[in-house]
Amino acid sequence: MYLVFPDVATIADFVADALASQVRARPESVLGLATGGTMEPVYARFLERVRQTRLDVSRLRSFNLDEYIGLTPDHPQSYAAYMKQHLFDVLGFDPLRHHLPDGCAPDEDGYCRHYSSAIYQAGGIDLQLLGVGRNGHIGFNEPGTAFDSTTHVVSLDERTRIDNSRFFAEGELVPGRAITMGLRDIMSAREILLVATGAAKAPTLAAFHRSGVTPELPFSVLKQHPRVRIVLDAEAARLLPAQACQPMVQAVLPARSA
Ligand code: GLP
């Protein structure tokens, strides 16, 4: 069942509430964090919740999904810079608690093994946030990625590079490689929340609905996870059968003063 919200604002409220509830219930939670345009309103709303409710985030831990190879953390299009801008400048960043894959590690294979084992040493991810690429990638696990993959280096699909070029300056090349948590790392999370918004994702969700579990559509592996919620706006859900969609309107709207 897909949870379908009228718009991006109501999704952001819902996901921000889910994150805040997780942190309230377990302040030392380990979150799996995603980047991309989809998450920007989510993080903005979450920071509002942190401020409004004085949520204690001092013990929170996190692991980011992915990073471009070759971009240093101060490169404006690195995911490290994205996280700083959208979350950590306000939340506070402690490198001992908040982990971002290093896109410039000299020993790539050794670093990948270290990143996956750090997740397990932290006790595993309690709540994993995911966006999805138009080709069904999660993190940067492109079509064809093995389901038992751990953190690894990938060559990006041409379509992914074109899609992500909107975040780069004109004429600046999107890196061809990235480091990403693997599908096994993602599936090890105790709970998963995938968010997709906008009409461009509608065919991807329709393919997910029709598809069996196949590496050709990496996020189809989520069908095997016991606690996954797929959160969509009306545009992303537009090609899904109505009976598979649970409309989410009043029930999740937080009380607002008039
Ligand atoms: C990017 C990221 C993913 C992200 C996805 C969707 O390539 N590597 O982690 O979830 O693609 O991005 P967006 O939210 O901008 O559509």
PDB file of C-alpha atoms and ligand atoms in Angstrom:
ATOM      1  CA  MET A   1       0.000   0.000   0.000  1.00  0.00           C
ATOM      2  CA  TYR A   2       1.379   3.410  -1.010  1.00  0.00           C
ATOM      3  CA  LEU A   3       0.806   6.383   1.276  1.00  0.00           C
ATOM      4  CA  VAL A   4      -0.302   9.182  -1.046  1.00  0.00           C
ATOM      5  CA  PHE A   5      -0.250  12.820   0.053  1.00  0.00           C
ATOM      6  CA  PRO A   6      -1.729  15.750  -1.822  1.00  0.00           C
ATOM      7  CA  ASP A   7       1.534  17.642  -2.135  1.00  0.00           C
ATOM      8  CA  VAL A   8       5.152  18.020  -1.136  1.00  0.00           C
ATOM      9  CA  ALA A   9       4.353  20.143   1.944  1.00  0.00           C
ATOM     10  CA  THR A  10       2.152  17.467   3.534  1.00  0.00           C
ATOM     11  CA  ILE A  11       4.762  14.795   2.777  1.00  0.00           C
ATOM     12  CA  ALA A  12       7.461  16.917   4.387  1.00  0.00           C
ATOM     13  CA  ASP A  13       5.297  17.271   7.508  1.00  0.00           C
ATOM     14  CA  PHE A  14       4.694  13.525   7.645  1.00  0.00           C
ATOM     15  CA  VAL A  15       8.321  12.493   7.190  1.00  0.00           C
ATOM     16  CA  ALA A  16       9.585  15.184   9.563  1.00  0.00           C
ATOM     17  CA  ASP A  17       7.136  13.873  12.174  1.00  0.00           C
ATOM     18  CA  ALA A  18       8.353  10.309  11.595  1.00  0.00           C
ATOM     19  CA  LEU A  19      11.971  11.414  12.103  1.00  0.00           C
ATOM     20  CA  ALA A  20      11.094  13.459  15.185  1.00  0.00           C
ATOM     21  CA  SER A  21       9.125  10.548  16.707  1.00  0.00           C
ATOM     22  CA  GLN A  22      12.042   8.217  16.098  1.00  0.00           C
ATOM     23  CA  VAL A  23      14.474  10.577  17.839  1.00  0.00           C
ATOM     24  CA  ARG A  24      12.045  11.213  20.703  1.00  0.00           C
ATOM     25  CA  ALA A  25      11.541   7.486  21.271  1.00  0.00           C
ATOM     26  CA  ARG A  26      15.251   6.727  21.056  1.00  0.00           C
ATOM     27  CA  PRO A  27      17.526   9.795  21.250  1.00  0.00           C
ATOM     28  CA  GLU A  28      20.594   7.764  20.300  1.00  0.00           C
ATOM     29  CA  SER A  29      18.905   6.472  17.119  1.00  0.00           C
ATOM     30  CA  VAL A  30      20.959   5.757  14.034  1.00  0.00           C
ATOM     31  CA  LEU A  31      19.390   7.380  10.973  1.00  0.00           C
ATOM     32  CA  GLY A  32      20.238   6.518   7.378  1.00  0.00           C
ATOM     33  CA  LEU A  33      20.134   9.802   5.482  1.00  0.00           C
ATOM     34  CA  ALA A  34      19.531  10.539   1.808  1.00  0.00           C
ATOM     35  CA  THR A  35      20.233  13.561  -0.364  1.00  0.00           C
ATOM     36  CA  GLY A  36      18.553  14.908  -3.512  1.00  0.00           C
ATOM     37  CA  GLY A  37      15.869  17.480  -4.182  1.00  0.00           C
ATOM     38  CA  THR A  38      13.172  15.291  -2.616  1.00  0.00           C
ATOM     39  CA  MET A  39      14.736  15.520   0.840  1.00  0.00           C
ATOM     40  CA  GLU A  40      15.210  19.304   0.934  1.00  0.00           C
ATOM     41  CA  PRO A  41      11.673  20.144   2.183  1.00  0.00           C
ATOM     42  CA  VAL A  42      11.799  17.126   4.518  1.00  0.00           C
ATOM     43  CA  TYR A  43      14.957  18.359   6.259  1.00  0.00           C
ATOM     44  CA  ALA A  44      13.613  21.928   6.415  1.00  0.00           C
ATOM     45  CA  ARG A  45      10.487  20.689   8.225  1.00  0.00           C
ATOM     46  CA  PHE A  46      12.501  18.402  10.488  1.00  0.00           C
ATOM     47  CA  LEU A  47      14.669  21.336  11.586  1.00  0.00           C
ATOM     48  CA  GLU A  48      11.470  23.273  12.366  1.00  0.00           C
ATOM     49  CA  ARG A  49      10.350  20.393  14.583  1.00  0.00           C
ATOM     50  CA  VAL A  50      13.742  20.325  16.308  1.00  0.00           C
ATOM     51  CA  ARG A  51      13.485  24.046  17.074  1.00  0.00           C
ATOM     52  CA  GLN A  52       9.791  24.128  17.995  1.00  0.00           C
ATOM     53  CA  THR A  53       9.861  21.107  20.285  1.00  0.00           C
ATOM     54  CA  ARG A  54      13.455  21.529  21.517  1.00  0.00           C
ATOM     55  CA  LEU A  55      14.104  17.984  20.385  1.00  0.00           C
ATOM     56  CA  ASP A  56      17.305  16.584  21.853  1.00  0.00           C
ATOM     57  CA  VAL A  57      19.465  15.652  18.864  1.00  0.00           C
ATOM     58  CA  SER A  58      22.733  15.611  20.794  1.00  0.00           C
ATOM     59  CA  ARG A  59      22.953  11.816  20.835  1.00  0.00           C
ATOM     60  CA  LEU A  60      21.568  11.225  17.352  1.00  0.00           C
ATOM     61  CA  ARG A  61      23.816   9.323  14.956  1.00  0.00           C
ATOM     62  CA  SER A  62      23.615   9.077  11.174  1.00  0.00           C
ATOM     63  CA  PHE A  63      25.082   7.509   8.073  1.00  0.00           C
ATOM     64  CA  ASN A  64      24.657   9.072   4.665  1.00  0.00           C
ATOM     65  CA  LEU A  65      23.952   6.867   1.696  1.00  0.00           C
ATOM     66  CA  ASP A  66      26.366   8.117  -0.901  1.00  0.00           C
ATOM     67  CA  GLU A  67      28.905  10.602  -2.242  1.00  0.00           C
ATOM     68  CA  TYR A  68      30.476  11.461  -5.589  1.00  0.00           C
ATOM     69  CA  ILE A  69      34.011  10.188  -6.074  1.00  0.00           C
ATOM     70  CA  GLY A  70      36.480  13.014  -6.463  1.00  0.00           C
ATOM     71  CA  LEU A  71      34.442  15.776  -4.794  1.00  0.00           C
ATOM     72  CA  THR A  72      35.906  17.117  -1.572  1.00  0.00           C
ATOM     73  CA  PRO A  73      33.456  17.981   1.238  1.00  0.00           C
ATOM     74  CA  ASP A  74      33.772  21.701   0.460  1.00  0.00           C
ATOM     75  CA  HIS A  75      32.758  21.233  -3.189  1.00  0.00           C
ATOM     76  CA  PRO A  76      29.290  22.830  -3.408  1.00  0.00           C
ATOM     77  CA  GLN A  77      27.783  19.798  -5.195  1.00  0.00           C
ATOM     78  CA  SER A  78      29.243  17.222  -2.825  1.00  0.00           C
ATOM     79  CA  TYR A  79      26.677  15.491  -0.662  1.00  0.00           C
ATOM     80  CA  ALA A  80      28.774  16.548   2.339  1.00  0.00           C
ATOM     81  CA  ALA A  81      28.083  20.189   1.406  1.00  0.00           C
ATOM     82  CA  TYR A  82      24.404  19.364   0.808  1.00  0.00           C
ATOM     83  CA  MET A  83      24.086  17.862   4.284  1.00  0.00           C
ATOM     84  CA  LYS A  84      25.885  20.788   5.868  1.00  0.00           C
ATOM     85  CA  GLN A  85      23.547  23.231   4.135  1.00  0.00           C
ATOM     86  CA  HIS A  86      20.289  21.376   4.718  1.00  0.00           C
ATOM     87  CA  LEU A  87      20.813  19.745   8.097  1.00  0.00           C
ATOM     88  CA  PHE A  88      24.112  19.891   9.930  1.00  0.00           C
ATOM     89  CA  ASP A  89      24.643  23.658  10.018  1.00  0.00           C
ATOM     90  CA  VAL A  90      21.613  23.766  12.304  1.00  0.00           C
ATOM     91  CA  LEU A  91      21.644  20.276  13.795  1.00  0.00           C
ATOM     92  CA  GLY A  92      25.356  20.385  14.600  1.00  0.00           C
ATOM     93  CA  PHE A  93      27.875  18.064  13.020  1.00  0.00           C
ATOM     94  CA  ASP A  94      30.041  15.727  15.041  1.00  0.00           C
ATOM     95  CA  PRO A  95      32.171  13.491  12.785  1.00  0.00           C
ATOM     96  CA  LEU A  96      32.167  10.822  15.478  1.00  0.00           C
ATOM     97  CA  ARG A  97      28.374  10.561  15.271  1.00  0.00           C
ATOM     98  CA  HIS A  98      27.564  11.696  11.728  1.00  0.00           C
ATOM     99  CA  HIS A  99      29.096   9.739   8.891  1.00  0.00           C
ATOM    100  CA  LEU A 100      29.353  10.660   5.225  1.00  0.00           C
ATOM    101  CA  PRO A 101      31.145   8.458   2.709  1.00  0.00           C
ATOM    102  CA  ASP A 102      34.518   9.969   1.759  1.00  0.00           C
ATOM    103  CA  GLY A 103      34.604  10.457  -2.008  1.00  0.00           C
ATOM    104  CA  CYS A 104      38.344  11.098  -1.904  1.00  0.00           C
ATOM    105  CA  ALA A 105      39.571   8.096   0.103  1.00  0.00           C
ATOM    106  CA  PRO A 106      42.796   6.822  -1.505  1.00  0.00           C
ATOM    107  CA  ASP A 107      42.132   3.158  -0.724  1.00  0.00           C
ATOM    108  CA  GLU A 108      38.608   2.870  -2.124  1.00  0.00           C
ATOM    109  CA  ASP A 109      38.017  -0.814  -1.390  1.00  0.00           C
ATOM    110  CA  GLY A 110      39.400  -0.614   2.135  1.00  0.00           C
ATOM    111  CA  TYR A 111      37.346   2.509   2.799  1.00  0.00           C
ATOM    112  CA  CYS A 112      34.152   0.835   1.544  1.00  0.00           C
ATOM    113  CA  ARG A 113      34.657  -2.097   3.905  1.00  0.00           C
ATOM    114  CA  HIS A 114      35.284   0.322   6.757  1.00  0.00           C
ATOM    115  CA  TYR A 115      32.060   2.282   6.019  1.00  0.00           C
ATOM    116  CA  SER A 116      29.824  -0.795   6.048  1.00  0.00           C
ATOM    117  CA  SER A 117      31.418  -2.168   9.188  1.00  0.00           C
ATOM    118  CA  ALA A 118      31.002   1.216  10.928  1.00  0.00           C
ATOM    119  CA  ILE A 119      27.232   0.923  10.317  1.00  0.00           C
ATOM    120  CA  TYR A 120      27.129  -2.493  11.954  1.00  0.00           C
ATOM    121  CA  GLN A 121      29.388  -1.393  14.818  1.00  0.00           C
ATOM    122  CA  ALA A 122      26.943   1.453  15.490  1.00  0.00           C
ATOM    123  CA  GLY A 123      24.230  -1.175  15.948  1.00  0.00           C
ATOM    124  CA  GLY A 124      22.700  -0.851  12.486  1.00  0.00           C
ATOM    125  CA  ILE A 125      20.329   1.747  11.086  1.00  0.00           C
ATOM    126  CA  ASP A 126      17.040   2.289  12.917  1.00  0.00           C
ATOM    127  CA  LEU A 127      15.310   4.361  10.241  1.00  0.00           C
ATOM    128  CA  GLN A 128      16.561   4.641   6.666  1.00  0.00           C
ATOM    129  CA  LEU A 129      15.345   7.523   4.499  1.00  0.00           C
ATOM    130  CA  LEU A 130      15.436   6.920   0.756  1.00  0.00           C
ATOM    131  CA  GLY A 131      14.713   8.854  -2.382  1.00  0.00           C
ATOM    132  CA  VAL A 132      14.639   7.062  -5.712  1.00  0.00           C
ATOM    133  CA  GLY A 133      16.196   7.810  -9.080  1.00  0.00           C
ATOM    134  CA  ARG A 134      14.086   7.622 -12.242  1.00  0.00           C
ATOM    135  CA  ASN A 135      15.826   4.348 -13.130  1.00  0.00           C
ATOM    136  CA  GLY A 136      14.930   2.917  -9.725  1.00  0.00           C
ATOM    137  CA  HIS A 137      18.289   3.464  -8.048  1.00  0.00           C
ATOM    138  CA  ILE A 138      18.463   3.895  -4.278  1.00  0.00           C
ATOM    139  CA  GLY A 139      21.568   5.504  -2.879  1.00  0.00           C
ATOM    140  CA  PHE A 140      23.635   5.156  -6.045  1.00  0.00           C
ATOM    141  CA  ASN A 141      22.809   1.470  -6.503  1.00  0.00           C
ATOM    142  CA  GLU A 142      22.198   1.504 -10.225  1.00  0.00           C
ATOM    143  CA  PRO A 143      20.272  -1.193 -12.177  1.00  0.00           C
ATOM    144  CA  GLY A 144      22.117  -4.504 -12.060  1.00  0.00           C
ATOM    145  CA  THR A 145      23.535  -4.014  -8.549  1.00  0.00           C
ATOM    146  CA  ALA A 146      23.680  -7.249  -6.547  1.00  0.00           C
ATOM    147  CA  PHE A 147      21.212  -7.454  -3.678  1.00  0.00           C
ATOM    148  CA  ASP A 148      23.963  -8.650  -1.327  1.00  0.00           C
ATOM    149  CA  SER A 149      26.172  -5.620  -2.034  1.00  0.00           C
ATOM    150  CA  THR A 150      27.729  -3.632   0.792  1.00  0.00           C
ATOM    151  CA  THR A 151      29.346  -0.193   0.426  1.00  0.00           C
ATOM    152  CA  HIS A 152      31.025  -0.038  -2.967  1.00  0.00           C
ATOM    153  CA  VAL A 153      32.194   2.197  -5.785  1.00  0.00           C
ATOM    154  CA  VAL A 154      29.874   2.521  -8.795  1.00  0.00           C
ATOM    155  CA  SER A 155      29.959   3.941 -12.291  1.00  0.00           C
ATOM    156  CA  LEU A 156      26.933   6.180 -12.646  1.00  0.00           C
ATOM    157  CA  ASP A 157      24.310   5.588 -15.318  1.00  0.00           C
ATOM    158  CA  GLU A 158      24.182   8.201 -18.035  1.00  0.00           C
ATOM    159  CA  ARG A 159      20.576   8.942 -17.077  1.00  0.00           C
ATOM    160  CA  THR A 160      21.544   9.533 -13.451  1.00  0.00           C
ATOM    161  CA  ARG A 161      24.287  11.940 -14.506  1.00  0.00           C
ATOM    162  CA  ILE A 162      21.858  13.825 -16.736  1.00  0.00           C
ATOM    163  CA  ASP A 163      19.207  13.972 -13.973  1.00  0.00           C
ATOM    164  CA  ASN A 164      21.715  15.204 -11.405  1.00  0.00           C
ATOM    165  CA  SER A 165      23.327  17.750 -13.743  1.00  0.00           C
ATOM    166  CA  ARG A 166      20.603  20.202 -12.662  1.00  0.00           C
ATOM    167  CA  PHE A 167      22.473  20.614  -9.374  1.00  0.00           C
ATOM    168  CA  PHE A 168      25.781  21.420 -11.109  1.00  0.00           C
ATOM    169  CA  ALA A 169      26.918  24.657 -12.740  1.00  0.00           C
ATOM    170  CA  GLU A 170      26.435  24.884 -16.489  1.00  0.00           C
ATOM    171  CA  GLY A 171      29.298  23.126 -18.265  1.00  0.00           C
ATOM    172  CA  GLU A 172      30.459  21.408 -15.063  1.00  0.00           C
ATOM    173  CA  LEU A 173      30.619  17.646 -15.447  1.00  0.00           C
ATOM    174  CA  VAL A 174      28.755  15.376 -13.038  1.00  0.00           C
ATOM    175  CA  PRO A 175      31.337  12.894 -11.692  1.00  0.00           C
ATOM    176  CA  GLY A 176      31.209   9.515 -13.401  1.00  0.00           C
ATOM    177  CA  ARG A 177      31.727   7.517 -10.225  1.00  0.00           C
ATOM    178  CA  ALA A 178      30.320   7.472  -6.722  1.00  0.00           C
ATOM    179  CA  ILE A 179      30.543   5.557  -3.472  1.00  0.00           C
ATOM    180  CA  THR A 180      27.315   4.165  -2.101  1.00  0.00           C
ATOM    181  CA  MET A 181      26.014   2.030   0.718  1.00  0.00           C
ATOM    182  CA  GLY A 182      25.040  -1.298  -0.822  1.00  0.00           C
ATOM    183  CA  LEU A 183      21.601  -2.857  -1.075  1.00  0.00           C
ATOM    184  CA  ARG A 184      22.385  -5.252   1.753  1.00  0.00           C
ATOM    185  CA  ASP A 185      23.328  -2.322   4.019  1.00  0.00           C
ATOM    186  CA  ILE A 186      20.065  -0.566   3.133  1.00  0.00           C
ATOM    187  CA  MET A 187      17.956  -3.686   3.623  1.00  0.00           C
ATOM    188  CA  SER A 188      19.539  -4.229   7.050  1.00  0.00           C
ATOM    189  CA  ALA A 189      17.824  -1.079   8.355  1.00  0.00           C
ATOM    190  CA  ARG A 190      15.095  -1.867  10.858  1.00  0.00           C
ATOM    191  CA  GLU A 191      12.666   0.471   9.131  1.00  0.00           C
ATOM    192  CA  ILE A 192      12.687   2.189   5.736  1.00  0.00           C
ATOM    193  CA  LEU A 193      10.855   5.244   4.470  1.00  0.00           C
ATOM    194  CA  LEU A 194      11.093   5.885   0.718  1.00  0.00           C
ATOM    195  CA  VAL A 195       9.874   9.241  -0.562  1.00  0.00           C
ATOM    196  CA  ALA A 196       9.121  10.127  -4.189  1.00  0.00           C
ATOM    197  CA  THR A 197       7.537  13.311  -5.467  1.00  0.00           C
ATOM    198  CA  GLY A 198       6.728  14.801  -8.859  1.00  0.00           C
ATOM    199  CA  ALA A 199       5.408  13.558 -12.178  1.00  0.00           C
ATOM    200  CA  ALA A 200       8.857  12.464 -13.403  1.00  0.00           C
ATOM    201  CA  LYS A 201       8.837   9.641 -10.822  1.00  0.00           C
ATOM    202  CA  ALA A 202       5.368   8.323 -11.825  1.00  0.00           C
ATOM    203  CA  PRO A 203       6.658   5.819 -14.424  1.00  0.00           C
ATOM    204  CA  THR A 204       9.287   4.603 -11.927  1.00  0.00           C
ATOM    205  CA  LEU A 205       6.584   3.901  -9.338  1.00  0.00           C
ATOM    206  CA  ALA A 206       4.374   2.248 -11.947  1.00  0.00           C
ATOM    207  CA  ALA A 207       7.302  -0.033 -12.889  1.00  0.00           C
ATOM    208  CA  PHE A 208       7.815  -0.826  -9.196  1.00  0.00           C
ATOM    209  CA  HIS A 209       4.169  -1.768  -8.815  1.00  0.00           C
ATOM    210  CA  ARG A 210       4.198  -4.095 -11.833  1.00  0.00           C
ATOM    211  CA  SER A 211       7.653  -5.504 -11.252  1.00  0.00           C
ATOM    212  CA  GLY A 212       8.806  -8.576  -9.414  1.00  0.00           C
ATOM    213  CA  VAL A 213      11.907  -8.289  -7.274  1.00  0.00           C
ATOM    214  CA  THR A 214      14.731  -7.788  -9.758  1.00  0.00           C
ATOM    215  CA  PRO A 215      18.188  -6.158  -9.754  1.00  0.00           C
ATOM    216  CA  GLU A 216      17.128  -4.370 -12.955  1.00  0.00           C
ATOM    217  CA  LEU A 217      14.912  -2.157 -10.775  1.00  0.00           C
ATOM    218  CA  PRO A 218      17.048  -1.804  -7.644  1.00  0.00           C
ATOM    219  CA  PHE A 219      14.358  -0.434  -5.331  1.00  0.00           C
ATOM    220  CA  SER A 220      12.152  -3.472  -6.059  1.00  0.00           C
ATOM    221  CA  VAL A 221      14.273  -5.203  -3.379  1.00  0.00           C
ATOM    222  CA  LEU A 222      12.277  -3.163  -0.836  1.00  0.00           C
ATOM    223  CA  LYS A 223       9.334  -5.491  -1.501  1.00  0.00           C
ATOM    224  CA  GLN A 224      11.239  -8.000   0.638  1.00  0.00           C
ATOM    225  CA  HIS A 225      11.631  -5.665   3.618  1.00  0.00           C
ATOM    226  CA  PRO A 226       9.229  -6.212   6.531  1.00  0.00           C
ATOM    227  CA  ARG A 227       8.899  -2.553   7.557  1.00  0.00           C
ATOM    228  CA  VAL A 228       8.919  -0.236   4.579  1.00  0.00           C
ATOM    229  CA  ARG A 229       6.672   2.734   3.879  1.00  0.00           C
ATOM    230  CA  ILE A 230       6.459   4.227   0.397  1.00  0.00           C
ATOM    231  CA  VAL A 231       5.405   7.851   0.622  1.00  0.00           C
ATOM    232  CA  LEU A 232       4.287   9.609  -2.555  1.00  0.00           C
ATOM    233  CA  ASP A 233       2.687  12.825  -3.657  1.00  0.00           C
ATOM    234  CA  ALA A 234      -0.307  12.705  -5.993  1.00  0.00           C
ATOM    235  CA  GLU A 235       1.873  13.332  -9.057  1.00  0.00           C
ATOM    236  CA  ALA A 236       4.278  10.487  -8.356  1.00  0.00           C
ATOM    237  CA  ALA A 237       1.308   8.182  -7.641  1.00  0.00           C
ATOM    238  CA  ARG A 238      -0.588   9.192 -10.759  1.00  0.00           C
ATOM    239  CA  LEU A 239      -0.004   5.902 -12.658  1.00  0.00           C
ATOM    240  CA  LEU A 240      -0.712   3.587  -9.724  1.00  0.00           C
ATOM    241  CA  PRO A 241      -4.051   1.783  -9.325  1.00  0.00           C
ATOM    242  CA  ALA A 242      -6.277   3.629  -6.850  1.00  0.00           C
ATOM    243  CA  GLN A 243      -6.875   0.494  -4.772  1.00  0.00           C
ATOM    244  CA  ALA A 244      -3.136   0.277  -4.040  1.00  0.00           C
ATOM    245  CA  CYS A 245      -3.025   3.845  -2.721  1.00  0.00           C
ATOM    246  CA  GLN A 246      -3.995   4.993   0.732  1.00  0.00           C
ATOM    247  CA  PRO A 247      -4.957   8.681   0.580  1.00  0.00           C
ATOM    248  CA  MET A 248      -3.319  10.620   3.393  1.00  0.00           C
ATOM    249  CA  VAL A 249      -4.877  14.007   4.024  1.00  0.00           C
ATOM    250  CA  GLN A 250      -6.460  15.132   7.278  1.00  0.00           C
ATOM    251  CA  ALA A 251      -5.215  12.235   9.341  1.00  0.00           C
ATOM    252  CA  VAL A 252      -1.603  13.282   9.222  1.00  0.00           C
ATOM    253  CA  LEU A 253      -1.872  17.043   9.120  1.00  0.00           C
ATOM    254  CA  PRO A 254      -0.486  18.492  12.315  1.00  0.00           C
ATOM    255  CA  ALA A 255      -2.839  20.835  14.187  1.00  0.00           C
ATOM    256  CA  ARG A 256      -2.256  24.374  13.005  1.00  0.00           C
ATOM    257  CA  SER A 257      -3.526  27.458  14.756  1.00  0.00           C
ATOM    258  CA  ALA A 258      -5.952  29.545  12.699  1.00  0.00           C
TER     259      ALA A 258
HETATM  260  C1  GLP B   1      20.351  10.818  -6.451  1.00  0.00           C
HETATM  261  C2  GLP B   1      20.879  10.256  -5.125  1.00  0.00           C
HETATM  262  C3  GLP B   1      19.840   9.449  -4.443  1.00  0.00           C
HETATM  263  C4  GLP B   1      18.541  10.209  -4.522  1.00  0.00           C
HETATM  264  C5  GLP B   1      18.018  10.151  -5.919  1.00  0.00           C
HETATM  265  C6  GLP B   1      16.800  11.006  -6.161  1.00  0.00           C
HETATM  266  O1  GLP B   1      21.119  10.444  -7.516  1.00  0.00           O
HETATM  267  N1  GLP B   1      22.060   9.507  -5.207  1.00  0.00           N
HETATM  268  O2  GLP B   1      20.231   9.181  -3.113  1.00  0.00           O
HETATM  269  O3  GLP B   1      17.599   9.606  -3.688  1.00  0.00           O
HETATM  270  O4  GLP B   1      19.052  10.397  -6.841  1.00  0.00           O
HETATM  271  O5  GLP B   1      17.137  12.356  -6.256  1.00  0.00           O
HETATM  272  P1  GLP B   1      16.043  13.495  -6.274  1.00  0.00           P
HETATM  273  O6  GLP B   1      15.423  13.521  -4.923  1.00  0.00           O
HETATM  274  O7  GLP B   1      16.813  14.762  -6.559  1.00  0.00           O
HETATM  275  O8  GLP B   1      15.060  13.148  -7.337  1.00  0.00           O
END
